[in-house]
Every structure is written in structure tokens, then in C-alpha cells.
Backbone as numpy.savetxt, mean C-alpha at the origin, in Angstrom:
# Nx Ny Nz CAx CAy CAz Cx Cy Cz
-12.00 -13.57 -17.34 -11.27 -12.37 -16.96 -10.14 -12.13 -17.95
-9.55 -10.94 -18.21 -9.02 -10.38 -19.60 -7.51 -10.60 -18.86
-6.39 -9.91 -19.45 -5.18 -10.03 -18.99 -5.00 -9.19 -18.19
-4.13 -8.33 -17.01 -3.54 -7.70 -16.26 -4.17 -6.02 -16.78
-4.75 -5.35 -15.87 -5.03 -3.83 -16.31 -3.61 -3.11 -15.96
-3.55 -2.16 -16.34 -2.66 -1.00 -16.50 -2.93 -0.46 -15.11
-2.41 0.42 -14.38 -2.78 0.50 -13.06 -3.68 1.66 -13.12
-3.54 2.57 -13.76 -4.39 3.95 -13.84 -5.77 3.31 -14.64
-5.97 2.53 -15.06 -7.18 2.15 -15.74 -8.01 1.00 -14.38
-7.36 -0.09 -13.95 -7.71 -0.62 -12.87 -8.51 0.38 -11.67
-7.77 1.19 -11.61 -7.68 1.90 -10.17 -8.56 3.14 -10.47
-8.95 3.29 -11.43 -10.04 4.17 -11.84 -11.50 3.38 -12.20
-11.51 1.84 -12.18 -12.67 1.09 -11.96 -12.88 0.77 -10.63
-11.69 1.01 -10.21 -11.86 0.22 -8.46 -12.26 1.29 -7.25
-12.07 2.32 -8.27 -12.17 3.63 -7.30 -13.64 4.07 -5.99
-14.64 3.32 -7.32 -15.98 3.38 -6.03 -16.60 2.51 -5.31
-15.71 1.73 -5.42 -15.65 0.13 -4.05 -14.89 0.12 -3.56
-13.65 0.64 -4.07 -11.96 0.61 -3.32 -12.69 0.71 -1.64
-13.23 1.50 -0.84 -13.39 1.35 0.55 -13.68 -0.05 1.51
-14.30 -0.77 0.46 -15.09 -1.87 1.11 -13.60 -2.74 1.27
-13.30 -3.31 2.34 -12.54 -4.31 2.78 -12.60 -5.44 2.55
-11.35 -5.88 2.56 -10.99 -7.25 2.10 -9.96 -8.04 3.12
-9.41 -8.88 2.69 -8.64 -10.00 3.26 -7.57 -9.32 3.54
-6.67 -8.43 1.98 -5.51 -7.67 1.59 -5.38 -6.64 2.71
-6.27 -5.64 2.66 -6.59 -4.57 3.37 -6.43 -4.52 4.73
-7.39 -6.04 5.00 -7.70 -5.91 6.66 -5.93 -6.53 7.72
-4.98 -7.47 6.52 -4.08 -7.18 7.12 -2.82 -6.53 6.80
-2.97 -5.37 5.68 -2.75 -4.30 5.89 -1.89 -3.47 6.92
-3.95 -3.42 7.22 -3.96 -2.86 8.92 -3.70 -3.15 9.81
-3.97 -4.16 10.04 -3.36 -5.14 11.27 -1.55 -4.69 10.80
-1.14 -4.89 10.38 0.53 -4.90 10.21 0.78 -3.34 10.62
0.29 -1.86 9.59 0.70 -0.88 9.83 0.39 -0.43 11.24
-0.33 -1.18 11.93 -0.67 -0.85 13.43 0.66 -1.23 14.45
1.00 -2.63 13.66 1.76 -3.31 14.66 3.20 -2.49 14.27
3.41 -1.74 13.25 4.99 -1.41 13.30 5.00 0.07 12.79
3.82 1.07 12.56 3.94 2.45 12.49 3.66 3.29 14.15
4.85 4.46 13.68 4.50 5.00 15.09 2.75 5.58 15.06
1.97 6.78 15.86 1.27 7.28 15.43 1.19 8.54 14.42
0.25 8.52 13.57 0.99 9.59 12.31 0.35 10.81 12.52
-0.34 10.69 14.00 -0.94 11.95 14.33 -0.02 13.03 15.31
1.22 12.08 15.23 2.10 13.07 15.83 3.11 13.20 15.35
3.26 13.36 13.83 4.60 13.45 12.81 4.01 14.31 11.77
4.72 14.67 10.96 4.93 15.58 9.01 4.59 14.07 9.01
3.67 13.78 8.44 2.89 12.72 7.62 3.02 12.73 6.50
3.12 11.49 5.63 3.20 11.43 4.31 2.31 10.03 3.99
1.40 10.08 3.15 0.71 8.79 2.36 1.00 8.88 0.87
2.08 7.83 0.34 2.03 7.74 -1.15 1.38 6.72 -1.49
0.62 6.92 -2.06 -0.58 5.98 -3.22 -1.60 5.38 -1.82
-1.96 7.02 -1.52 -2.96 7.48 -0.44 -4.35 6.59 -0.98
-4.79 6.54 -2.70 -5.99 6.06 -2.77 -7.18 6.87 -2.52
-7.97 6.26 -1.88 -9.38 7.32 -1.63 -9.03 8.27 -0.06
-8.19 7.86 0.48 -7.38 8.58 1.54 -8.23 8.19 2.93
-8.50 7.10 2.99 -9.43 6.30 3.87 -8.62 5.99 5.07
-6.90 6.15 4.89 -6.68 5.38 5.60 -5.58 6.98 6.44
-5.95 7.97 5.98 -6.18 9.32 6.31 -5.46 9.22 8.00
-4.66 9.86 8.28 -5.33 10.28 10.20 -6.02 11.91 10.11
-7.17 11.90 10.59 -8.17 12.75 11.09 -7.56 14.26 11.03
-6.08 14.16 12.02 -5.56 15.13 12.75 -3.88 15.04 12.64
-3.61 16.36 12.77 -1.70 16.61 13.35 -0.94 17.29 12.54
0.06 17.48 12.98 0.84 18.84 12.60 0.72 18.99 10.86
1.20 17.95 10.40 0.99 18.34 8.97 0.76 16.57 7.68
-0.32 17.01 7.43 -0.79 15.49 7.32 -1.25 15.95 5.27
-0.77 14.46 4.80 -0.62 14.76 3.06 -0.40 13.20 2.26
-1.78 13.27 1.37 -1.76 12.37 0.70 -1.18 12.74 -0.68
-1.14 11.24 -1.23 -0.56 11.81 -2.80 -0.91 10.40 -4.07
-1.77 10.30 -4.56 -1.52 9.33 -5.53 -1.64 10.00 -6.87
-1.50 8.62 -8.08 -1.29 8.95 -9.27 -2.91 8.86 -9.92
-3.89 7.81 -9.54 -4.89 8.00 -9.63 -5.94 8.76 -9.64
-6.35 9.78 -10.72 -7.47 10.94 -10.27 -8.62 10.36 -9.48
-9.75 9.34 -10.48 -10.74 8.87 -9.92 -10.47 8.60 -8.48
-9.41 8.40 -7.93 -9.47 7.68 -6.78 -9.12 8.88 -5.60
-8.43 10.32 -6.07 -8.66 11.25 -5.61 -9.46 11.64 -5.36
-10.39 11.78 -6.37 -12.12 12.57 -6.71 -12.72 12.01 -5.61
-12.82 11.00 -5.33 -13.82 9.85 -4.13 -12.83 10.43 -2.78
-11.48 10.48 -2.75 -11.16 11.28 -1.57 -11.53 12.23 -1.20
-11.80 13.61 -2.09 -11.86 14.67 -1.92 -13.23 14.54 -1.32
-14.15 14.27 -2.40 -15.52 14.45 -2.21 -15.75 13.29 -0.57
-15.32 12.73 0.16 -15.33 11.87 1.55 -14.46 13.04 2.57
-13.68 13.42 2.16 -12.65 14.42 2.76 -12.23 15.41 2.53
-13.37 16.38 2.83 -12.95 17.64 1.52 -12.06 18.82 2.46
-11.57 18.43 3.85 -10.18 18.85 4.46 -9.31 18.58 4.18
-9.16 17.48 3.50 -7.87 16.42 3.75 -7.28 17.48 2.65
-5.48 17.48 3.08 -4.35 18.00 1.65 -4.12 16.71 0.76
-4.68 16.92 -0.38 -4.56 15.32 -1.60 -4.06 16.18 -2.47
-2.87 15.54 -2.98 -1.77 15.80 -4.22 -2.11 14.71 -5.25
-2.34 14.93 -7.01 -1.91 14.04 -7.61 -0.70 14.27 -8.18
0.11 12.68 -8.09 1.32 12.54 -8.33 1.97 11.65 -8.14
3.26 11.63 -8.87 3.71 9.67 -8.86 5.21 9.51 -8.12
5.13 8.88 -7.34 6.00 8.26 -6.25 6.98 8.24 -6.80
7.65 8.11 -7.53 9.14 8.30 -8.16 9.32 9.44 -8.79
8.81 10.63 -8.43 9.04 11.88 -8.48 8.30 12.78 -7.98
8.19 12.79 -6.87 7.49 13.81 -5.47 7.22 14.80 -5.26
6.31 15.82 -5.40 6.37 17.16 -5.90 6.73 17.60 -3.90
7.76 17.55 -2.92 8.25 18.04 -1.97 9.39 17.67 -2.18
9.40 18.99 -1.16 11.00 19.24 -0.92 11.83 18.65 -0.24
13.03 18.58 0.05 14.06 17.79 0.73 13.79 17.53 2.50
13.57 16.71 2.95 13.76 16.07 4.79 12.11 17.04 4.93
11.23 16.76 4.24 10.09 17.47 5.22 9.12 16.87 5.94
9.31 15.48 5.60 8.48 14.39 5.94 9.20 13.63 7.37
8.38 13.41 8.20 9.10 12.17 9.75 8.57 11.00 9.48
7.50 10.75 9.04 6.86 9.38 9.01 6.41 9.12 7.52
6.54 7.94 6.61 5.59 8.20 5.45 4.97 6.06 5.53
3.88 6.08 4.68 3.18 4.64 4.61 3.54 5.13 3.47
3.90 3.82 2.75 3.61 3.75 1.13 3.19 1.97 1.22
1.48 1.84 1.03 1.10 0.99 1.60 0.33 0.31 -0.03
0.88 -0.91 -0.22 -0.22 -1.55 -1.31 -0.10 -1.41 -2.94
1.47 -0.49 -2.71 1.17 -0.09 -4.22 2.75 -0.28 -5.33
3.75 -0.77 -4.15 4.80 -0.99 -4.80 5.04 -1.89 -5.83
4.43 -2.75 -5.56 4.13 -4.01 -6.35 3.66 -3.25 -7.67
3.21 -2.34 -7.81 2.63 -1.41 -9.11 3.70 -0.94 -9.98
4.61 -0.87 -9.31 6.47 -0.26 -10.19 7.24 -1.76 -10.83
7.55 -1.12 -12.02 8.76 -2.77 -11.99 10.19 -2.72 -11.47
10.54 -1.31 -10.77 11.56 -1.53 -10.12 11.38 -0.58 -8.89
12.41 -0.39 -8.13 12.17 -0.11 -7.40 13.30 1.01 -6.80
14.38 0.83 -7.32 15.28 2.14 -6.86 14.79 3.59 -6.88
14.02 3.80 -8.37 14.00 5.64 -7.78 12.69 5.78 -7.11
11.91 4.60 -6.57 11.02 4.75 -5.27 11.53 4.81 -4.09
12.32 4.19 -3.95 13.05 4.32 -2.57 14.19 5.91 -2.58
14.80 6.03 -3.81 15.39 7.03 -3.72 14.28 8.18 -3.26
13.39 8.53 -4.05 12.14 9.72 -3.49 11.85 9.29 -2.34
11.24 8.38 -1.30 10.93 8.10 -0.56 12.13 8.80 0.52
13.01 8.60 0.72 14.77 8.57 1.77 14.71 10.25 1.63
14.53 10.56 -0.15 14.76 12.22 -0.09 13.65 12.99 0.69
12.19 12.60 0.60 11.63 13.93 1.67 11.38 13.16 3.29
12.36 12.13 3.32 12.12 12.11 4.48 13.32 12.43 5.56
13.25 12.86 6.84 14.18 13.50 8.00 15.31 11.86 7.93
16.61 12.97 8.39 16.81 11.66 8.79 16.36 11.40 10.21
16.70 9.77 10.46 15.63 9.27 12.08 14.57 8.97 11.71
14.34 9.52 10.22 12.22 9.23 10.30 12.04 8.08 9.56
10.80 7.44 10.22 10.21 6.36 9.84 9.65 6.16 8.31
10.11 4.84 7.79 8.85 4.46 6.54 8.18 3.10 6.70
6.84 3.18 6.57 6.29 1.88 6.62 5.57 1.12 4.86
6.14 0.28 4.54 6.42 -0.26 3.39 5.32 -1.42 3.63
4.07 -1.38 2.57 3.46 -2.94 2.68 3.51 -3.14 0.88
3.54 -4.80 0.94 2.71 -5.19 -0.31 2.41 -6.67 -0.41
1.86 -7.09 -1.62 1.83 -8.46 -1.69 2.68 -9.44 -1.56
2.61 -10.18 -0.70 3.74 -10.70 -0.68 3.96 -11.61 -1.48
5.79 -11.50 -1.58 6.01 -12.19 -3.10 6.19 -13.84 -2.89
5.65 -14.65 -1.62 5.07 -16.04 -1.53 3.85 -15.97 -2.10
2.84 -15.22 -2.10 1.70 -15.03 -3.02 2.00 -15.21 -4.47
2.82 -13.88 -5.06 2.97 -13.71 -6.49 3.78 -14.92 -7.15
4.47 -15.66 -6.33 5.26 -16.99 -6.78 4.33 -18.50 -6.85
3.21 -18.18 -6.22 2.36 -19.03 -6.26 1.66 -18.94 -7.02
1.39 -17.91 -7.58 0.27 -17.48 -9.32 -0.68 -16.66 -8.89
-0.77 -16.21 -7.34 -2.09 -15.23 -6.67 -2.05 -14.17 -7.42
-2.69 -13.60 -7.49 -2.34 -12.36 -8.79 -3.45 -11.22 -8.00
-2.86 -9.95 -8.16 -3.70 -8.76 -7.19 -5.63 -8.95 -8.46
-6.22 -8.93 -7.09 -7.58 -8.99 -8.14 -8.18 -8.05 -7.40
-9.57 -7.77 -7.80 -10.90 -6.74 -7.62 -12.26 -6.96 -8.00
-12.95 -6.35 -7.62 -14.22 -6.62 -7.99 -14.72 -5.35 -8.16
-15.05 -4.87 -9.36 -15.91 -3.27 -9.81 -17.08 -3.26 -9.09
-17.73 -2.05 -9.13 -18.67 -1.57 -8.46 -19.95 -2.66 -9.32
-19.51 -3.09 -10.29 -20.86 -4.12 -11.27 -20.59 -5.84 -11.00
-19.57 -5.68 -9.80 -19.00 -7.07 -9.52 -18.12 -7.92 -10.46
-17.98 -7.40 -11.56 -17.03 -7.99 -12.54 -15.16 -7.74 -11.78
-14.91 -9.30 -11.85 -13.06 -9.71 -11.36 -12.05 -8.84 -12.67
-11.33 -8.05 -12.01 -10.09 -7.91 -12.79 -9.03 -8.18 -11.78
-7.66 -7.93 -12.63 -6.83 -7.81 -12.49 -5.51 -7.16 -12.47
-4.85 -6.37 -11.59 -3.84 -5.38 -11.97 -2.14 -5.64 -11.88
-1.85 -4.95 -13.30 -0.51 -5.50 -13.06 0.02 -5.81 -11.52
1.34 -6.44 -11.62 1.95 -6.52 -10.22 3.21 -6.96 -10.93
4.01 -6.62 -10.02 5.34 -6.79 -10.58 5.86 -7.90 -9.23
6.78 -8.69 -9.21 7.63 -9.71 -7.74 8.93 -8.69 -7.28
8.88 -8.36 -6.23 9.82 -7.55 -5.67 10.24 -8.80 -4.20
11.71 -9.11 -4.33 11.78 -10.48 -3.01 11.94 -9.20 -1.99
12.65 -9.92 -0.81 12.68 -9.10 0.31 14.13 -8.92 0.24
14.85 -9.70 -0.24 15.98 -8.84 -0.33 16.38 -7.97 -1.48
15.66 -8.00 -2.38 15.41 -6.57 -3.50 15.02 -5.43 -2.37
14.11 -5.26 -1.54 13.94 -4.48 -1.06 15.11 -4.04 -0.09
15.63 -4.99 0.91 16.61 -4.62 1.66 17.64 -3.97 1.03
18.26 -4.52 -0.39 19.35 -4.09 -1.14 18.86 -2.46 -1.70
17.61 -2.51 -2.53 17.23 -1.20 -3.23 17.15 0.16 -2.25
16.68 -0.14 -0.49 16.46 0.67 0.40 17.76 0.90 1.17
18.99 -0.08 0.81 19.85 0.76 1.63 20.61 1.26 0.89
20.51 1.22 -0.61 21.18 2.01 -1.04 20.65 3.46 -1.27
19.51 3.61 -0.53 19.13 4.92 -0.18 19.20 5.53 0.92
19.72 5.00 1.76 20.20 5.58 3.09 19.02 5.03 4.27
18.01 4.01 3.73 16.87 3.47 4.20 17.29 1.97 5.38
17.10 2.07 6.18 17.45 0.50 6.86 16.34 -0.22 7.42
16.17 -1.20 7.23 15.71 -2.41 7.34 15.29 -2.71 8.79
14.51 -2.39 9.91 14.53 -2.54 11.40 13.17 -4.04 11.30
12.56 -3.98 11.07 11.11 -4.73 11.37 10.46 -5.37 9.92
10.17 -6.75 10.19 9.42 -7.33 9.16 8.64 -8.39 9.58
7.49 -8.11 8.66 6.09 -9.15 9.44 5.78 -9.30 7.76
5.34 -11.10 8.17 4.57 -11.23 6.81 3.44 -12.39 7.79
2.24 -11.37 7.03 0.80 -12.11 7.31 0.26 -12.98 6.47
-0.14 -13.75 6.52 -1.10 -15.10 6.00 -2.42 -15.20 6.00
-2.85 -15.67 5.31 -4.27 -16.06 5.01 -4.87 -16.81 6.46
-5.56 -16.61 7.53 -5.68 -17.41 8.46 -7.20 -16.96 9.01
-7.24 -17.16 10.66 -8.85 -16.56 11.30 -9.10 -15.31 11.22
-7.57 -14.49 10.97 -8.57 -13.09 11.16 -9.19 -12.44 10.05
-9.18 -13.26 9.02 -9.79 -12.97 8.00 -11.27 -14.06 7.38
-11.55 -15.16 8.13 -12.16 -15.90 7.38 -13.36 -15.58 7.00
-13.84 -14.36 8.09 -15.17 -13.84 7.64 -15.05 -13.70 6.35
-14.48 -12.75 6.07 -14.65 -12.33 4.24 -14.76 -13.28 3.63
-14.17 -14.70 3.91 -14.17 -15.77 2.72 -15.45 -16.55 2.74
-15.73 -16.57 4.27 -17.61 -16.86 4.60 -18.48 -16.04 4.22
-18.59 -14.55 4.31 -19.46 -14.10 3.42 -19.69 -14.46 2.15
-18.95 -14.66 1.48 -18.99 -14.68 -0.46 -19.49 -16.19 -0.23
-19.36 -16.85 0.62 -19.77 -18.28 0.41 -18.18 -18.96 -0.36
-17.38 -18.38 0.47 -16.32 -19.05 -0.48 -15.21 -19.97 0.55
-15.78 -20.64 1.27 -14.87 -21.47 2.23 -13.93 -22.10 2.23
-14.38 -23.04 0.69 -13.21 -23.96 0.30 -11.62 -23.11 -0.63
-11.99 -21.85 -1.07 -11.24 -20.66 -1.29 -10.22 -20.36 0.01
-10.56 -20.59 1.19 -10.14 -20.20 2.20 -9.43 -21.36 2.95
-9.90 -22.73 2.63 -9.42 -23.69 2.93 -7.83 -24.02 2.49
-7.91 -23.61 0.73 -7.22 -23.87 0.04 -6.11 -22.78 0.51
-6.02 -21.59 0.99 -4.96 -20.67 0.38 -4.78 -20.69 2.04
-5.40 -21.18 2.89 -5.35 -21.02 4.27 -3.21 -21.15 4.79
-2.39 -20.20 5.33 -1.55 -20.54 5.53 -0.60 -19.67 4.29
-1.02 -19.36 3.54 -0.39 -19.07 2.54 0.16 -17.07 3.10
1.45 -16.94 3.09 1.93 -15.45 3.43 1.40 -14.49 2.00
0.44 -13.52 2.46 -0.01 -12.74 1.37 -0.21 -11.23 1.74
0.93 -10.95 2.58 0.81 -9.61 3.16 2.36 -9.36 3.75
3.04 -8.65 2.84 4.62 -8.25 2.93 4.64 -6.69 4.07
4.67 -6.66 5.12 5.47 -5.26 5.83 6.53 -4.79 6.57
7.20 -3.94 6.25 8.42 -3.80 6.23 8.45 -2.41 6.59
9.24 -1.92 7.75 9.57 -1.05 8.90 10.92 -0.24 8.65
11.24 0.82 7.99 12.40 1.19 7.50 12.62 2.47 8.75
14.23 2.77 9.06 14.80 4.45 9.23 15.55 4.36 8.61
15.57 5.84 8.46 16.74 6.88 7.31 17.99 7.02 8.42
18.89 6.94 8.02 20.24 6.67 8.52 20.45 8.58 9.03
């Protein structure tokens, strides 16, 4: 496997498998369940939406946005209702407080810093309104886990990632008017072992078993 991809080059190979689930993904979900309100009843916002899979169906006003085309194109063409913006999270093509709820789920770890993400993030959102923040967690990235993939031809890469601790985040988000309410970090454990039994990869699962590899974090705007 070669060194670290660029993220727009990664994420444009990963774009027509990106759906299929993983370890990362599945607790994810499990987390944005346990600490987002429902986004079918808010101004919705998804930054680094992806193939927009993780979409709600329905509600007042619902909007994805990544920097990735390929990974738009596979949205559109799966969701050809859905509102998909391309565009990059540290400069937001909306306007000021229009957003109540936003996920920015999986992709922070993609920035090497992190202030004028959180600054855009605080600006289109109300104040009172929710943000739900996931990423790798940085007990993973300190251990050498490094974000990987598998292309649609099964060939492993790898995409940059940058270590963001948790109190980088606490510090970078309140100096945006962002506060800190809820934090869960998930681990490698049963609710994932299927995936590591399919591939035939047990002792993979043995080994990392226990290990925190899923950062989420529950913000309001002051």
C-alpha cells in the first residue's frame, strides 16, 4: 500500500463502495443515534454528506454538502430528490443561523486544523441548535490505526488523517460559541465482530478488540 491519498483523490476511488458498511460506519451510527435529536424535525444540515446515505427521507428543510464530486454523482444518481451542494466546510455557501441541527460526521479528521470548521459550523447554525461531531478517534490515530478502504477492485488505501485530541476540540468549539454537552467514544467490541468474521479476519479483531476507534461529540450554540 502507497503513502496517505489526498482526500479528493481517495474519496473519488471510494465513492462506489463508500455504501457498504464497516466497523467505522456501523458505530458511527450507533453513536449519532444515541446523541442526535431527530433531523426530520429540524433545518438539517450534512457536511461531508458523502453519497448522502445517511440522508433523512423527509422534513422541513433537509441539505447535504460535500467537497467530493464522485461521491455526489453516486448521491444524486441514488437520490435524485435529495438538495446536494458541492462545497467545503470551512467556507459554506449559507447564510447566517439557518441551520437547527447539523452532523458533520467522519470527515474532520480530513482538515489539519480545525478553527475555521468550527467557526462555519456555529455561523449557519441557530443559536440553541444542535451539532453532532464524529471521527476517528484519536486513541486509534496514536496507536498507528490509520483511516483505510477498500476500492471497488478491493485494493487497501489510505487517506490522509490528521490527530485532533478532545480537548483541541473542546478549546477550538468554544471559541466559537459551540459547547461541549455529550461525549461517547466507541471501541472495537461485539457489535461489530461480524465484519471482522466475514473477511475471515478474527485474529484482526482479537488484536484491536477494546481499542476506542469512534470519537462523538454533542455540541449547542450558546
Amino acid at each position: 500500500m502507497n503513502r496517505a491519498l489526498p482526500v479528493e483523490t481517495a474519496y473519488a476511488l471510494w465513492a462506489e463502495v463508500y455504501d457498504q458498511e464497516n466497523p467505522i460506519s456501523h458505530l458511527d451510527e450507533l453513536a449519532v443515534k444515541a446523541l442526535s435529536p431527530n433531523p426530520q424535525e429540524w433545518r438539517f444540515l450534512d457536511v461531508g454528506c458523502g453519497t448522502a446515505r445517511r440522508l433523512p427521507q423527509s422534513g422541513p428543510f433537509v441539505v447535504g454538502i460535500d467537497r467530493v464530486a464522485a461521491m455526489l454523482r453516486i448521491g444524486k444518481e441514488k437520490h435524485p430528490d435529495f438538495r446536494l451542494a458541492q462545497g467545503c466546510a470551512t467556507r459554506l455557501p449559507f447564510a447566517d443561523a439557518c441551520f437547527e441541527l447539523i452532523w458533520c460526521r467522519l470527515m474532520v479528521g480530513h482538515l489539519p486544523k480545525l478553527d475555521s470548521l468550527y467557526r462555519e459550523l456555529s455561523r449557519v447554525l441557530i443559536s440553541g441548535g444542535h451539532l453532532i461531531l464524529t471521527d476517528f478517534h484519536p486513541e486509534a490515530t496514536g496507536r498507528g490505526l490509520a483511516r483505510k478502504f477498500k476500492d471497488k477492485d478491493g485494493k487497501v488505501h489510505e487517506v490522509v488523517h490528521y490527530l485532533h485530541t478532545v480537548d483541541e476540540h473542546r478549546e477550538k468549539s468554544k471559541e466559537s460559541g459551540l459547547f461541549l454537552e455529550q461525549k461517547l467514544d466507541l471501541a472495537i467490541g461485539p457489535e461489530v465482530y461480524s465484519y471482522f468474521q466475514q473477511q475471515g479476519r478474527e485474529q484482526a479483531y482479537r488484536e484491536s478488540a477494546g481499542t476506542r476507534v469512534l470519537l462523538a461529540l454533542q455540541f449547542r450554540k450558546a
